[in-house]
């Protein structure tokens, strides 16, 4: 079966946050982390059949999502889990703050790398907990293994990791993960591993490795966050899971989730099950398309010495060092040249930008033409 990722989808009339930001402006939106591709046919069909039922009350899928998650991680990552470990969620971001409140006392803190997806750092403020940031020099050392890890105090008890990394797009090797696991065991850390980009490794010969799959010890100290949102472009449907093998922690988080978060809605549940159970061929085709987009982007940037890119091996996001432009605000400069990228300041680097290449190739080529012309004229 073939899938048309070259289709130029019109998104102004789809309630798209990504596109409405620049409506009526000659700016190509390449910022927020969703793609411009239509959902897989099996997902569209499952949603259509559910909508035809015409009833949308409170949803309880009787454990179907948990079973689908267990089957998916077994097939994709060779990780065997008990469906009882799976907590359905209506989203990922609230869990960062919720976990800190569940795990940490008021005088304890978390640690994570920087640059990083902003909710990691914002969550500490929301939970009124301290947080230490560990510099991750992505442009100089894109392999996590060579990033030094600091000595910790007894008050630092929770480690956040993002695997594959956002914004760097780097997946963690087994060696790097074992290094992290030894660190976590040495300091007796809980580990929250955000793995929502796990299904987008672009090398067809490489398989994602969940942190919790390393050993029994890693499993018992971990919370793994997964979703079909990124890989299958379902972010607007609000459905994810937390996999928590440790029973006391799982029950603590379950109670907190019940008090603080809505249950996943019926359409999100249906779409996620259709993604994990019926849409693998579409996903493989999308990865091939994204790999070609990434390579096209990387080749273009090689001709622009003012820009340095961390070549991602996962996902559809490229982290670019724009300091060579010598602009006080590279993000604003990009907008002035018709490119709507994500500003790097919130991630920890105001001289960087993040470019979303999850779009049809004609749109990417148009953006690259604008970028090349702008840099050459700077």
XYZ file of C-alpha atoms in Angstrom, residues 101-343:
243
model
C 4.476 16.394 43.791
C 4.015 12.618 44.156
C 7.680 11.728 44.498
C 9.436 14.733 46.015
C 8.964 16.394 49.360
C 9.032 20.193 49.414
C 12.769 20.296 50.120
C 13.724 17.775 47.420
C 14.463 18.482 43.780
C 14.759 17.044 40.283
C 17.484 17.186 37.656
C 17.414 17.210 33.852
C 19.544 18.163 30.883
C 19.448 21.481 29.068
C 18.516 22.378 26.374
C 15.279 20.475 26.875
C 11.576 20.577 26.037
C 10.330 23.559 28.143
C 7.648 21.710 30.209
C 10.450 19.758 31.886
C 11.759 22.943 33.450
C 8.406 24.697 33.807
C 7.040 21.750 35.750
C 9.441 22.319 38.639
C 8.099 25.845 39.069
C 4.504 24.595 38.813
C 5.161 21.935 41.462
C 7.093 24.393 43.641
C 10.128 22.117 43.578
C 13.751 22.978 42.880
C 15.476 21.668 39.777
C 19.095 21.480 38.639
C 19.914 21.708 34.918
C 22.831 19.721 33.499
C 24.362 21.317 30.378
C 24.067 19.076 27.326
C 26.385 20.567 24.631
C 24.437 19.212 21.683
C 26.278 21.157 18.992
C 29.668 19.939 20.211
C 28.847 16.530 21.720
C 25.628 15.202 20.181
C 26.205 11.790 21.786
C 24.800 11.851 25.325
C 27.433 9.384 26.544
C 30.073 12.100 26.553
C 28.044 14.475 28.704
C 29.376 14.560 32.249
C 26.955 13.842 35.070
C 27.387 15.779 38.331
C 27.653 14.482 41.861
C 24.294 14.828 43.592
C 23.038 15.736 47.038
C 20.563 13.542 48.958
C 17.847 16.107 48.157
C 18.075 15.441 44.405
C 15.841 12.420 43.852
C 14.191 12.577 40.415
C 15.891 12.440 37.004
C 14.011 13.509 33.875
C 15.183 12.243 30.501
C 13.766 12.704 27.030
C 14.523 9.727 24.764
C 14.671 10.474 21.870
C 15.767 13.934 22.910
C 13.725 17.044 22.188
C 14.982 19.405 20.733
C 18.132 17.532 19.650
C 16.446 14.558 17.993
C 19.087 12.176 19.345
C 18.128 8.688 20.486
C 20.026 7.167 23.384
C 22.285 4.192 22.696
C 22.148 1.155 24.955
C 25.565 2.127 26.304
C 24.371 5.633 27.168
C 21.240 4.275 28.837
C 23.279 1.848 30.951
C 25.454 4.786 31.983
C 22.300 6.634 33.092
C 20.945 3.546 34.849
C 24.142 3.147 36.868
C 23.959 6.824 37.801
C 20.319 6.473 38.875
C 21.086 3.369 40.943
C 24.112 4.979 42.580
C 22.104 7.991 43.750
C 18.821 6.072 44.196
C 16.943 8.280 41.737
C 13.474 7.913 40.355
C 13.577 8.287 36.562
C 10.857 9.790 34.391
C 11.580 8.935 30.769
C 9.562 10.814 28.151
C 9.608 8.521 25.115
C 6.812 9.975 22.985
C 9.136 10.283 19.943
C 10.213 6.636 20.306
C 8.467 5.408 17.162
C 10.242 7.883 14.890
C 13.804 6.529 14.751
C 14.806 7.318 11.186
C 17.454 4.631 10.699
C 15.507 1.524 9.595
C 18.097 -0.728 11.249
C 17.856 0.911 14.672
C 15.358 0.049 17.402
C 14.262 2.273 20.299
C 15.398 1.098 23.748
C 13.148 2.103 26.673
C 15.061 3.019 29.822
C 12.819 0.740 31.881
C 13.668 -2.259 29.697
C 17.336 -2.305 30.756
C 16.926 -4.267 33.994
C 14.565 -5.035 36.848
C 16.141 -2.207 38.845
C 15.603 0.303 36.019
C 11.990 -0.807 35.678
C 11.241 -0.432 39.372
C 12.570 3.126 39.559
C 10.994 4.374 36.315
C 7.956 6.065 34.829
C 7.835 5.735 31.040
C 5.614 8.117 29.076
C 4.396 6.988 25.649
C 1.885 8.260 23.117
C 0.910 7.844 19.485
C 0.614 11.639 19.288
C 3.926 12.406 17.563
C 4.459 9.359 15.384
C 0.861 9.287 14.120
C 0.062 13.033 14.299
C -2.689 12.702 16.932
C -1.630 15.437 19.368
C -5.026 17.125 19.261
C -6.845 13.997 20.493
C -5.360 13.919 24.009
C -4.338 10.320 24.685
C -1.149 8.874 26.188
C 0.001 6.300 28.719
C 2.360 6.065 31.673
C 4.019 2.688 32.230
C 4.926 2.249 35.916
C 6.135 -1.226 36.994
C 6.604 -0.185 40.647
C 3.252 -0.955 42.304
C 3.314 1.557 45.226
C 4.438 4.361 42.906
C 1.857 3.381 40.296
C -0.985 3.563 42.816
C 0.258 6.912 44.113
C 0.353 8.312 40.583
C -2.997 6.718 39.727
C -4.682 8.542 42.605
C -3.065 11.838 41.654
C -4.060 11.451 37.995
C -7.666 10.708 38.980
C -7.805 13.903 41.034
C -5.983 16.201 38.641
C -6.473 15.042 35.054
C -9.377 14.209 32.780
C -9.654 10.676 31.434
C -8.713 10.183 27.757
C -11.642 10.973 25.489
C -13.264 8.303 23.373
C -11.876 9.579 20.068
C -8.339 9.650 21.434
C -8.692 6.079 22.654
C -10.051 4.869 19.319
C -7.370 6.675 17.309
C -4.514 5.429 19.481
C -5.647 1.817 19.305
C -6.002 2.099 15.510
C -2.484 3.551 15.346
C -0.845 0.831 17.400
C -2.886 -2.070 16.056
C -3.478 -1.237 12.373
C -1.100 1.486 11.141
C 2.445 0.170 11.299
C 2.883 0.162 7.502
C 1.907 3.844 7.378
C 4.399 4.615 10.135
C 7.243 2.873 8.299
C 6.446 4.828 5.132
C 6.346 8.092 7.072
C 9.747 7.389 8.628
C 11.206 6.823 5.150
C 9.754 10.137 3.993
C 11.017 12.009 7.053
C 14.485 10.513 6.618
C 14.649 11.936 3.099
C 13.423 15.308 4.395
C 16.087 15.284 7.110
C 18.826 14.467 4.618
C 17.647 17.205 2.283
C 17.721 19.701 5.158
C 21.170 18.587 6.346
C 22.618 18.829 2.841
C 21.268 22.370 2.429
C 22.663 23.536 5.762
C 26.118 22.241 4.871
C 26.188 25.077 2.340
C 25.430 27.645 5.069
C 28.409 27.870 7.464
C 26.555 30.452 9.592
C 24.215 27.658 10.729
C 25.057 24.403 12.550
C 22.531 21.614 12.902
C 22.427 18.621 15.194
C 21.510 15.961 12.629
C 18.575 14.152 14.265
C 18.398 10.380 14.174
C 14.801 10.445 15.380
C 11.722 12.573 14.892
C 10.997 15.506 12.608
C 12.653 18.326 14.569
C 16.037 19.887 13.785
C 17.967 21.886 16.404
C 19.990 24.634 14.718
C 22.696 26.887 16.127
C 22.084 30.302 14.539
C 24.745 32.215 16.482
C 26.774 32.547 13.274
C 24.129 34.920 11.933
C 25.179 37.410 14.630
C 21.558 38.386 15.252
C 20.319 39.350 18.708
C 17.126 37.362 18.088
C 17.560 34.642 15.425
C 13.930 33.558 15.758
C 12.646 37.038 14.955
C 15.149 37.297 12.103
C 13.798 34.039 10.652
C 10.221 35.328 10.846
C 11.246 38.469 8.979
C 12.453 36.176 6.196
C 9.241 34.148 6.043
C 10.127 31.232 8.307
C 8.153 30.487 11.471
C 10.494 28.350 13.579
C 10.535 27.707 17.337
C 12.626 30.092 19.420
